[in-house]
């Protein structure tokens, strides 16, 4: 994607987000029924300032980008991740989200062994024995350290509680 | 002051505190040495482990990790052409060239001497300047505090990323995020979306672990080519002169080290600029005034000294705004500020009034840290190549696990893990879209103080903004803010197009 186009899409998205916060989120999720003598006493005062600033600055950035006659050129893949690598990173994000929900159901130990095994395999560790052993050892080590040294009790999961 | 020093010394010499310095420095060195792991990540991941520790122990553990991490980064920069941390990116230029010439050990030793000296001098400046500055800061009222925070956020946002506007947007987002929870004046619920866990606001630790550790882990997990350090062959010279820094060589580089220290200290005091820029500025200055500028980039010991003294001198100085004004100098001090607050200490001028002996204990701890990482650094230099051989396809999933465990351990809350994952993914996209994350964190931390100060100021003046121009110190900060904005915009326009 062209860098200018990406910047415009980002700015428009941020601007829409800021307007939603200003005209929906703040009136809905801050109690504005009480009237205040001074605007600065209102709980919405500071969130509104911050959001207006976001909207204003994004508009300014959008204006600068839109008025720029020359395109910024293509996005440089060498500096960041290539398209394939970005999908790989997103797959890891998804795995971490799944891990979170899995932890709630089957508990810390089982879900951690599973996520570690998946990530090791996904990162190119192909020997099943190495994947299994490393996942189990890391999970056990961390679990025992936090349980006995830090006195942290990890979730057991709704299935085992 | 002398009494504070003596009591401070007796406090810091407790075995627990010394152990914390050694453990922190070692962990920092290890993390700093491994490419892809940063000093920020080290401090963020160690922070949850400090909850059960006493205040001085926890701060020393984190400061040790900070200092060790910055130095650790230079080891792989010199030996493997891979900066362990962004702070040592400049050290690569001459450090790795020296390694290719078989003088890697000489470069490492010069890096060690200049880092320790730069850091030590910066700590002395901190000790000398902090208390007098704090006594001035004690006179600040709400308008002055509001303008000071406004000034700091502008600087942080302006210099943290490629685009000043994006930096400011990021900072404003941090301000907005910090308003989630109870209103500090009216105690009304704000933006908590009827989620009980959000009534107390967004927890700082999961936020910073997500933004600075998980986002980096996701990035590294996405990378296809995972280079292994064992691809590199480190050449060692058999000539003893190539494996040590002679007194004459040290003397020749001494002025460069002192210049780098001055630059690093100056940059450290200004919030938000950080170690990376300090080392490049110090390097550029050293090259400009050197009698042999043509040697820079081709294996100049002075180049290594300039870069390393510059980045290490930032460390002590970043604590000057933190301890005297309550303004974090960079991301790592913002994380350490979080540790202060978790332990019930609010960084700022009142610390010197209420806990002066503890503060002086920490100051002396800084100096001990320098000595410790000088010693541990010598050992780490021998094993750095092995450390960087840790298979990255094993390392980053394990670091991800540390992020999860660290976030959970604070309050035993699954919600904190969710927060961490949310900010991890947000941080990843911010990296992609070139929004600097540092302004978000610093604004998030400063927002509650800034909001109270701003609203109190407006209450004092019955809603009139004139209060910010009728009080000399507040006006001074306002002028400084305007001047800084103009300066940053001018420097952006002057920047060469590459």
CSV table of N, CA and C in Angstrom, one decimal, chain B residues 25-26 28-30 33 68 71-72 75-76 79 108 112 372-388:
chain,number,residue,atom,x,y,z
B,25,UNK,N,21.5,-5.9,38.0
B,25,UNK,CA,22.6,-5.6,37.0
B,25,UNK,C,22.8,-6.8,36.1
B,26,UNK,N,22.8,-8.0,36.8
B,26,UNK,CA,23.1,-9.2,36.0
B,26,UNK,C,21.9,-9.5,35.0
B,28,UNK,N,19.8,-7.4,33.9
B,28,UNK,CA,19.9,-6.3,32.8
B,28,UNK,C,20.9,-6.6,31.8
B,29,UNK,N,22.1,-7.0,32.2
B,29,UNK,CA,23.2,-7.4,31.3
B,29,UNK,C,22.8,-8.5,30.4
B,30,UNK,N,22.2,-9.5,31.0
B,30,UNK,CA,21.8,-10.7,30.2
B,30,UNK,C,20.7,-10.3,29.1
B,33,UNK,N,22.1,-8.0,26.5
B,33,UNK,CA,23.0,-8.7,25.5
B,33,UNK,C,22.2,-9.5,24.5
B,68,UNK,N,22.5,-2.0,33.8
B,68,UNK,CA,23.1,-3.3,33.2
B,68,UNK,C,22.6,-3.5,31.8
B,71,UNK,N,24.3,-1.2,29.2
B,71,UNK,CA,25.7,-1.6,28.9
B,71,UNK,C,25.7,-2.9,28.2
B,72,UNK,N,24.8,-3.8,28.6
B,72,UNK,CA,24.7,-5.1,27.9
B,72,UNK,C,24.5,-5.0,26.4
B,75,UNK,N,27.6,-4.9,24.2
B,75,UNK,CA,28.5,-6.0,24.0
B,75,UNK,C,28.2,-6.7,22.7
B,76,UNK,N,26.9,-7.0,22.4
B,76,UNK,CA,26.6,-7.6,21.1
B,76,UNK,C,26.8,-6.6,20.0
B,79,UNK,N,30.6,-7.1,19.4
B,79,UNK,CA,31.0,-8.4,19.0
B,79,UNK,C,30.3,-9.0,17.8
B,108,UNK,N,35.5,-3.6,23.7
B,108,UNK,CA,34.7,-3.9,24.8
B,108,UNK,C,35.2,-3.2,26.1
B,112,UNK,N,33.4,-0.4,28.3
B,112,UNK,CA,33.2,-0.6,29.7
B,112,UNK,C,33.7,0.7,30.5
B,372,UNK,N,29.2,-2.3,40.3
B,372,UNK,CA,28.8,-3.7,40.1
B,372,UNK,C,28.8,-4.1,38.7
B,373,UNK,N,28.2,-3.2,37.8
B,373,UNK,CA,28.1,-3.6,36.4
B,373,UNK,C,29.4,-3.5,35.7
B,374,UNK,N,30.4,-2.7,36.3
B,374,UNK,CA,31.7,-2.7,35.8
B,374,UNK,C,32.4,-4.1,36.0
B,375,UNK,N,32.1,-4.7,37.2
B,375,UNK,CA,32.7,-6.0,37.5
B,375,UNK,C,32.0,-7.1,36.7
B,376,UNK,N,30.6,-7.1,36.8
B,376,UNK,CA,29.9,-8.1,36.1
B,376,UNK,C,30.0,-8.0,34.6
B,377,UNK,N,30.2,-6.8,34.2
B,377,UNK,CA,30.4,-6.5,32.7
B,377,UNK,C,31.6,-7.3,32.2
B,378,UNK,N,32.7,-7.3,33.0
B,378,UNK,CA,33.9,-8.0,32.6
B,378,UNK,C,33.6,-9.5,32.4
B,379,UNK,N,32.8,-10.0,33.3
B,379,UNK,CA,32.4,-11.5,33.2
B,379,UNK,C,31.5,-11.7,32.0
B,380,UNK,N,30.5,-10.8,31.9
B,380,UNK,CA,29.5,-10.9,30.8
B,380,UNK,C,30.2,-10.8,29.4
B,381,UNK,N,31.2,-10.0,29.3
B,381,UNK,CA,31.9,-9.9,28.0
B,381,UNK,C,32.4,-11.2,27.5
B,382,UNK,N,32.8,-12.1,28.4
B,382,UNK,CA,33.4,-13.4,28.0
B,382,UNK,C,32.3,-14.4,27.5
B,383,UNK,N,31.1,-14.2,28.1
B,383,UNK,CA,30.0,-15.1,27.7
B,383,UNK,C,28.9,-14.5,26.8
B,384,UNK,N,29.1,-13.3,26.4
B,384,UNK,CA,28.1,-12.6,25.6
B,384,UNK,C,27.7,-13.4,24.3
B,385,UNK,N,28.7,-13.9,23.7
B,385,UNK,CA,28.5,-14.7,22.4
B,385,UNK,C,27.6,-15.9,22.7
B,386,UNK,N,27.8,-16.5,23.8
B,386,UNK,CA,26.9,-17.7,24.2
B,386,UNK,C,25.5,-17.2,24.4
B,387,UNK,N,25.4,-16.1,25.2
B,387,UNK,CA,24.1,-15.6,25.5
B,387,UNK,C,23.2,-15.3,24.3
B,388,UNK,N,23.9,-14.7,23.3
B,388,UNK,CA,23.2,-14.3,22.1
B,388,UNK,C,22.8,-15.5,21.2
